XYZ file of C-alpha atoms in Angstrom:
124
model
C -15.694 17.252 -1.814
C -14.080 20.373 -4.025
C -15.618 21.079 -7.411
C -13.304 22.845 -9.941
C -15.075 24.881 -12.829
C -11.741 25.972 -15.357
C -12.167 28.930 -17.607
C -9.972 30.955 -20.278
C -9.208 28.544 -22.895
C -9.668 29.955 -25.979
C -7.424 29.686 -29.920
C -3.973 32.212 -29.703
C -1.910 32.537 -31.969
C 1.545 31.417 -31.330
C 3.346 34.104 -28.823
C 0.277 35.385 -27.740
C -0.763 35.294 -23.840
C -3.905 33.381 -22.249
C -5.388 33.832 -18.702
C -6.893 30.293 -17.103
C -8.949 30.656 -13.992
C -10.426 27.958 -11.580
C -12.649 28.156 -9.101
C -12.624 25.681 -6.288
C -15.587 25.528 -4.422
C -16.594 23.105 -0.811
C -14.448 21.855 1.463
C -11.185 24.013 1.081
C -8.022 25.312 2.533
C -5.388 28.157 2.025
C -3.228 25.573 2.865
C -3.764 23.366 -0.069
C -1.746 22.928 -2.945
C -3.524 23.688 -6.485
C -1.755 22.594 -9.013
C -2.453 22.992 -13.491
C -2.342 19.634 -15.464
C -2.528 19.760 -18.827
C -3.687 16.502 -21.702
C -3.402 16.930 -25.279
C -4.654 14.999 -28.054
C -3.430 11.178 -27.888
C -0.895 11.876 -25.102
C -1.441 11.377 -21.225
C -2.357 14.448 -18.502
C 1.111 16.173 -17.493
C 1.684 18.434 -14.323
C 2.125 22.055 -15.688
C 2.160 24.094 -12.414
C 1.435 24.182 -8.905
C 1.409 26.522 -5.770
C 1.140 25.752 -2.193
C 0.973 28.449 0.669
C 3.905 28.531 3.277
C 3.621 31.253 5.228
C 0.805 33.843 5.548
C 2.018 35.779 1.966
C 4.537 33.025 0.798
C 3.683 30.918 -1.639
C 6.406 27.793 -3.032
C 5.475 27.158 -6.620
C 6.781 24.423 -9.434
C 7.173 24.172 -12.947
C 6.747 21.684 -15.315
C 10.215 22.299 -17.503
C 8.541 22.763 -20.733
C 6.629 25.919 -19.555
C 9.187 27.202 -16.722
C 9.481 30.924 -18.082
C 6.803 31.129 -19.739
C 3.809 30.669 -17.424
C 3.165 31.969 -14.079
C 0.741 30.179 -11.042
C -0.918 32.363 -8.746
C -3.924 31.894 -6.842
C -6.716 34.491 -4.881
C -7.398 32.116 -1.743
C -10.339 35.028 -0.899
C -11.716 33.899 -3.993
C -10.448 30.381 -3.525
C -9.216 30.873 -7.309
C -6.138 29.648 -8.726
C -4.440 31.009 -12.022
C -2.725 30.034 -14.687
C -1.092 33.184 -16.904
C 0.227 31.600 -20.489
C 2.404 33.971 -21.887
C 4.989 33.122 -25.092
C 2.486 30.244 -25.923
C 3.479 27.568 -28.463
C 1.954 25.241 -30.765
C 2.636 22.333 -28.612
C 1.283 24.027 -25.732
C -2.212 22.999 -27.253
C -4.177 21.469 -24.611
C -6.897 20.660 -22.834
C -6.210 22.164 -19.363
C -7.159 21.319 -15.529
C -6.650 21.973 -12.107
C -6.980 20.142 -9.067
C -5.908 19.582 -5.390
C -2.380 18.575 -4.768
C -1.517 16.827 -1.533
C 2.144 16.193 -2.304
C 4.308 18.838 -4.588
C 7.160 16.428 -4.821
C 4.724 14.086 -6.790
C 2.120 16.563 -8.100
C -0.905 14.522 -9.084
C -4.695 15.655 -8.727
C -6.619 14.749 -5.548
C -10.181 15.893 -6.272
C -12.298 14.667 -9.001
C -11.299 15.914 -12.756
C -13.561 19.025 -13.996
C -14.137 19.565 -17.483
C -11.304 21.267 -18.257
C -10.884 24.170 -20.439
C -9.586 23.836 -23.943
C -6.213 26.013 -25.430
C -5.423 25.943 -28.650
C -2.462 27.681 -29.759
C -2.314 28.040 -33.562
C 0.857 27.854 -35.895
């Protein structure tokens, strides 16, 4: 079983930049894909991001078209940490945000149980 523990949320004002961070801990791989998924208020949890290792300092990454540009997925498998840099943010970027395991980027949905997510407010 993986826990994930996201941090970084936090109220921006609109164009401002945000750093999210989650840690995965137990039973993990390099391998795996991580992916960011994102719910705000009254709407249903959305892929954001992903990255999934494919060679030994590769890494194949996908965006969710609304924040292609503007955010950037990276992850510190030493640290078994993935990252979510928000830069350019906008109002309807305002979110509660998780990560989780992906087993298939061509239908990125979360493996592993949901964490508690880590709110992002983005005001206007």
């Amino acid at each position: 079983q993986v826990q994930l523990v996201e941090s970084g949320g936090g109220l921006v004002e609109v164009g401002g930049s945000l750093r999210l961070s989650c840690v995965a801990s137990g039973r993990t791989t390099g391998t795996t894909a991580m992916g960011w998924f994102r719910q705000a208020p009254g709407k249903e949890r959305e892929f954001v991001a992903l990255i999934k290792r494919i060679t030994t300092s590769a890494y194949y990454t996908a965006y969710a078209d609304s924040v292609k540009g503007r955010f950037t997925i990276s992850r510190d498998n030493a640290k078994n940490t993935v990252y979510l840099q928000m830069n350019n943010l906008e109002p309807e970027d305002t979110a509660a945000y998780y990560c989780n395991t992906v087993p298939n980027v061509g239908a990125p949905v979360g493996l592993e149980a949901w964490g508690q997510g880590t709110l992002v407010t983005v005001s206007s």
